[in-house]
Backbone as JSON, one array per atom type, in Angstrom:
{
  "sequence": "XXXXXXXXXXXXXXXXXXXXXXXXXXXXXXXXXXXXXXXXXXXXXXXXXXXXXXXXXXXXXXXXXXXXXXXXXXXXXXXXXXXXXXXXXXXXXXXXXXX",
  "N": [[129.67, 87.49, 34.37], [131.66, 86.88, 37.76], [134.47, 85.0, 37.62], [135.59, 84.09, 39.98], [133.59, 83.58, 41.09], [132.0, 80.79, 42.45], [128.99, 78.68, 41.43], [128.3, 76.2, 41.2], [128.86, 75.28, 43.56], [127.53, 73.74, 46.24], [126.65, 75.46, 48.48], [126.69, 74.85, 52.22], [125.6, 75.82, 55.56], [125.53, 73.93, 57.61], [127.32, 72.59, 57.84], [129.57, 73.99, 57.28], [129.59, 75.9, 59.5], [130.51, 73.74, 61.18], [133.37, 73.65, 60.33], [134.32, 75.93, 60.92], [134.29, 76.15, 63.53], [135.81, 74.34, 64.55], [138.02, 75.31, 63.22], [138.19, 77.38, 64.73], [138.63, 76.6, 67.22], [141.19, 75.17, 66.88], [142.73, 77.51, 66.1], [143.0, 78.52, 68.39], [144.38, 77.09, 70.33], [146.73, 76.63, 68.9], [147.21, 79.69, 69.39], [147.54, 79.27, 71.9], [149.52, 77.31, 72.04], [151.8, 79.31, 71.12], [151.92, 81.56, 72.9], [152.77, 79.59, 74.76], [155.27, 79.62, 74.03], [156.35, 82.07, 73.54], [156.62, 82.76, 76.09], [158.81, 80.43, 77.18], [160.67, 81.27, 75.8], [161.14, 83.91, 76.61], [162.05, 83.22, 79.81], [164.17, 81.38, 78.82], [165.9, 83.67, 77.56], [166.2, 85.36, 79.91], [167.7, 83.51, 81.31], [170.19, 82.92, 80.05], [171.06, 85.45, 80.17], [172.12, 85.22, 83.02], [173.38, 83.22, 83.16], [175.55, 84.1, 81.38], [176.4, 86.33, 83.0], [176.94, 85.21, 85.23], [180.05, 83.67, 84.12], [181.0, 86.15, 83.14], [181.59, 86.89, 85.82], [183.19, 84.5, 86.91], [185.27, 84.77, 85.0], [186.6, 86.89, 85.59], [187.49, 86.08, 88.43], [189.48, 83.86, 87.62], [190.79, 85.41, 86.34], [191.7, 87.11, 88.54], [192.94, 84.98, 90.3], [195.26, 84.04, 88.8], [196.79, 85.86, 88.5], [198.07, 86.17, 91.08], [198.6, 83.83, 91.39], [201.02, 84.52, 89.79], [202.17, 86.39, 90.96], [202.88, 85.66, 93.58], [204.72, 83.32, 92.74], [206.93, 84.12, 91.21], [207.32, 85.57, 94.16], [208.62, 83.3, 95.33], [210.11, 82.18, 93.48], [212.18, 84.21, 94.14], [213.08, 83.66, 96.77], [213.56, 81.74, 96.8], [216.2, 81.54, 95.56], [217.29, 83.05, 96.79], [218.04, 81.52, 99.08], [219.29, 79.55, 97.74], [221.87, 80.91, 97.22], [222.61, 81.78, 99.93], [222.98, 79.27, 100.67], [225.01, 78.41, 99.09], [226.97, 80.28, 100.07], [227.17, 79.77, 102.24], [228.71, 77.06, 102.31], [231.1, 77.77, 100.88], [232.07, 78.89, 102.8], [232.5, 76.94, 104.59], [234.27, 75.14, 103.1], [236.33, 77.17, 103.26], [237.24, 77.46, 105.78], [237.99, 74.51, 106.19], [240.81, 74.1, 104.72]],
  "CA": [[129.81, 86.73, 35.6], [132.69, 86.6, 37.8], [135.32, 83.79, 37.57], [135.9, 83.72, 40.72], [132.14, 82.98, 41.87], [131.58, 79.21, 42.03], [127.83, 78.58, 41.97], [128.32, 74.75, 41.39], [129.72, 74.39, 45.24], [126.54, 73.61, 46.89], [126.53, 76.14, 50.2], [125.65, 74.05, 53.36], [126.01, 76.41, 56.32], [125.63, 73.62, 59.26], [128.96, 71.75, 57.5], [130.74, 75.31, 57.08], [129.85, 75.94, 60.78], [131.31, 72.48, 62.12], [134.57, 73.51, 59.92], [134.86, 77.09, 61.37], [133.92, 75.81, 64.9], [137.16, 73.69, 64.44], [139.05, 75.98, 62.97], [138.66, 78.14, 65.5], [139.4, 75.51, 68.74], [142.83, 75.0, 66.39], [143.69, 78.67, 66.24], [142.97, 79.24, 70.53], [145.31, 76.08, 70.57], [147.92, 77.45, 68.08], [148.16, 81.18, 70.5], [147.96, 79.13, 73.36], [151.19, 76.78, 72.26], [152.54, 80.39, 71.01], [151.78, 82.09, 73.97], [153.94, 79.49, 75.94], [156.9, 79.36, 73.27], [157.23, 83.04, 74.07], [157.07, 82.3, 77.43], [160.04, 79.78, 77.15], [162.27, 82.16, 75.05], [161.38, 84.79, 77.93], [162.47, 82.34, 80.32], [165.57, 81.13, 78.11], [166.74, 84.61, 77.37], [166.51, 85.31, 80.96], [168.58, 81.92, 82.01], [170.83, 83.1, 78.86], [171.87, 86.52, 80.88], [172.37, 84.48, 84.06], [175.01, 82.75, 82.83], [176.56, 84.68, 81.25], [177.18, 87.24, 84.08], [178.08, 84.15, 86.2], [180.71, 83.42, 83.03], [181.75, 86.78, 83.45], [182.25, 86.84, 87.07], [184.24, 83.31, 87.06], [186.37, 84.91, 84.21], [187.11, 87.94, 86.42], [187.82, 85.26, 89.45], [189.73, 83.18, 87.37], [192.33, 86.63, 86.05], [192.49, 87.39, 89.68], [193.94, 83.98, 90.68], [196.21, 83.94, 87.98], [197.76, 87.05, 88.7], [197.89, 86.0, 92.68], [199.74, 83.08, 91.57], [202.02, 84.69, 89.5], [203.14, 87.08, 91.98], [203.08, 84.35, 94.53], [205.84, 82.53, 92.37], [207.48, 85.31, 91.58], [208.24, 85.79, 95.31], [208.84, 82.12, 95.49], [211.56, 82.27, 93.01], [212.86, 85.25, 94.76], [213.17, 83.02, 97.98], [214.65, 80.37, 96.34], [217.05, 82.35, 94.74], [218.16, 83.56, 98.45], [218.02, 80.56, 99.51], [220.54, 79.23, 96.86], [223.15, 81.91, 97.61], [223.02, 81.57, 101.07], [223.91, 77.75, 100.71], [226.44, 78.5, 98.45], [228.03, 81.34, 100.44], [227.68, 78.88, 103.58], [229.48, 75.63, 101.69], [232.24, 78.37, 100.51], [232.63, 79.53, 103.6], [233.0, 75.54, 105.17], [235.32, 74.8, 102.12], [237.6, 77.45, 103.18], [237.57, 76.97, 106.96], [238.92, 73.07, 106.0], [241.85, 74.13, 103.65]],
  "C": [[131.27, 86.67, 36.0], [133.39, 85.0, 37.83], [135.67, 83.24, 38.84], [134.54, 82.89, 41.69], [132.21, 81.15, 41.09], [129.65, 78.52, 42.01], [127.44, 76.84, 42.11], [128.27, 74.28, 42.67], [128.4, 74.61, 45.88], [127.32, 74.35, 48.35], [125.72, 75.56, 51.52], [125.97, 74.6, 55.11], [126.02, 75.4, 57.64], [127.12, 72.83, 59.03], [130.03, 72.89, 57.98], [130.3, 75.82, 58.53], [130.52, 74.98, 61.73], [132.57, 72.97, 61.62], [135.16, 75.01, 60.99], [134.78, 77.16, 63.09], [135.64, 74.79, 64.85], [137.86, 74.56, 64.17], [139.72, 77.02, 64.05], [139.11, 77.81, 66.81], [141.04, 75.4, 67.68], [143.53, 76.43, 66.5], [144.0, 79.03, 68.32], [144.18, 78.46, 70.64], [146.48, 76.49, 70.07], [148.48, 79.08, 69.03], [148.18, 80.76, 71.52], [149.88, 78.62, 73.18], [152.15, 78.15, 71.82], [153.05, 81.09, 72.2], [153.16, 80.98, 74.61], [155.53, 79.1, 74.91], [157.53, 80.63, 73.65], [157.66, 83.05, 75.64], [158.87, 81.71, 77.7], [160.58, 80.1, 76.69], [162.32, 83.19, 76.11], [162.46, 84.13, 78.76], [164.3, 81.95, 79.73], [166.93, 82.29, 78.02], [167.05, 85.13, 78.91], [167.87, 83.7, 81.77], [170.0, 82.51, 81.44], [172.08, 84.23, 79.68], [172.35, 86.03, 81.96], [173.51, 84.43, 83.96], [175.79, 83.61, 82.43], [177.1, 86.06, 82.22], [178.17, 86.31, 84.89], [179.49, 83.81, 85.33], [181.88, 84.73, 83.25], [182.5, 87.13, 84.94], [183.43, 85.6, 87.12], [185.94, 84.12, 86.22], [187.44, 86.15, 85.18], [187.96, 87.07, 87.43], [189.29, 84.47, 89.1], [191.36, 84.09, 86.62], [193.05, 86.51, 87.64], [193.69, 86.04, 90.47], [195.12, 83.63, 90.13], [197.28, 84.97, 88.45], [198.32, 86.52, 90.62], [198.96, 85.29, 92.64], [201.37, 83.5, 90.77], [202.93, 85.81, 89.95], [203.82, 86.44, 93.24], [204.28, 83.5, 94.22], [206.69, 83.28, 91.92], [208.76, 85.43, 92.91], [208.93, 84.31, 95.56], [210.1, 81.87, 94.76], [212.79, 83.0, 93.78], [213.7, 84.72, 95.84], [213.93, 82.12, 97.69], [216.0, 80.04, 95.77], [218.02, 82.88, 96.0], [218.93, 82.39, 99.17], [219.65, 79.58, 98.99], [221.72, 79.73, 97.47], [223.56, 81.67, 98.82], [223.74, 80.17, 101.71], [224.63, 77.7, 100.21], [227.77, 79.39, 99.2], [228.76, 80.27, 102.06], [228.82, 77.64, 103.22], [230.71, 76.31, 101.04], [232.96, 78.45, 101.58], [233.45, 77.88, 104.79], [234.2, 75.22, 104.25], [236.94, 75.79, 102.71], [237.62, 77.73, 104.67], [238.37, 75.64, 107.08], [239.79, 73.26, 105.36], [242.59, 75.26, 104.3]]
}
């Protein structure tokens, strides 16, 4: 005889149909909540790429302004730098008109 046969366990097929009648409303339920978990990682991983293009566009946006301003100040020094000289050359040039 095998070991694995139980003949003790009384077999009552309308019990072991209520269990497998359950079991099987729990599994539909189990690939349904599956079903929408992949859903929501679809969803997620889609959201996921979104951003991060938008992430990369800002970063792009965010070089170009940099550079904008630092040519922008740049010339701004440049100007200011003219600017200087020309008040100095003018306040030389008053200094030695009075003397």
């Amino acid at each position: 005889m095998d070991s694995r046969e139980d003949d003790d366990i009384p077999f009552d097929s309308d019990e072991d149909e209520a269990i497998i009648r359950e079991l099987r409303i729990e599994i539909i339920r189990l690939e349904a909540q599956l079903d929408q978990l992949i859903a929501a990682d679809r969803e997620r991983a889609e959201e996921i790429g979104l951003l991060q293009a938008r992430l990369t566009h800002l970063e792009i946006e965010v070089a170009r302004l940099r550079e904008r301003y630092r040519k922008s100040s740049r010339l701004w020094g440049w100007i200011a730098g003219f600017y200087g000289v020309s008040i100095g050359m003018w306040v030389n040039w008053l200094i030695r008109l009075w003397w």
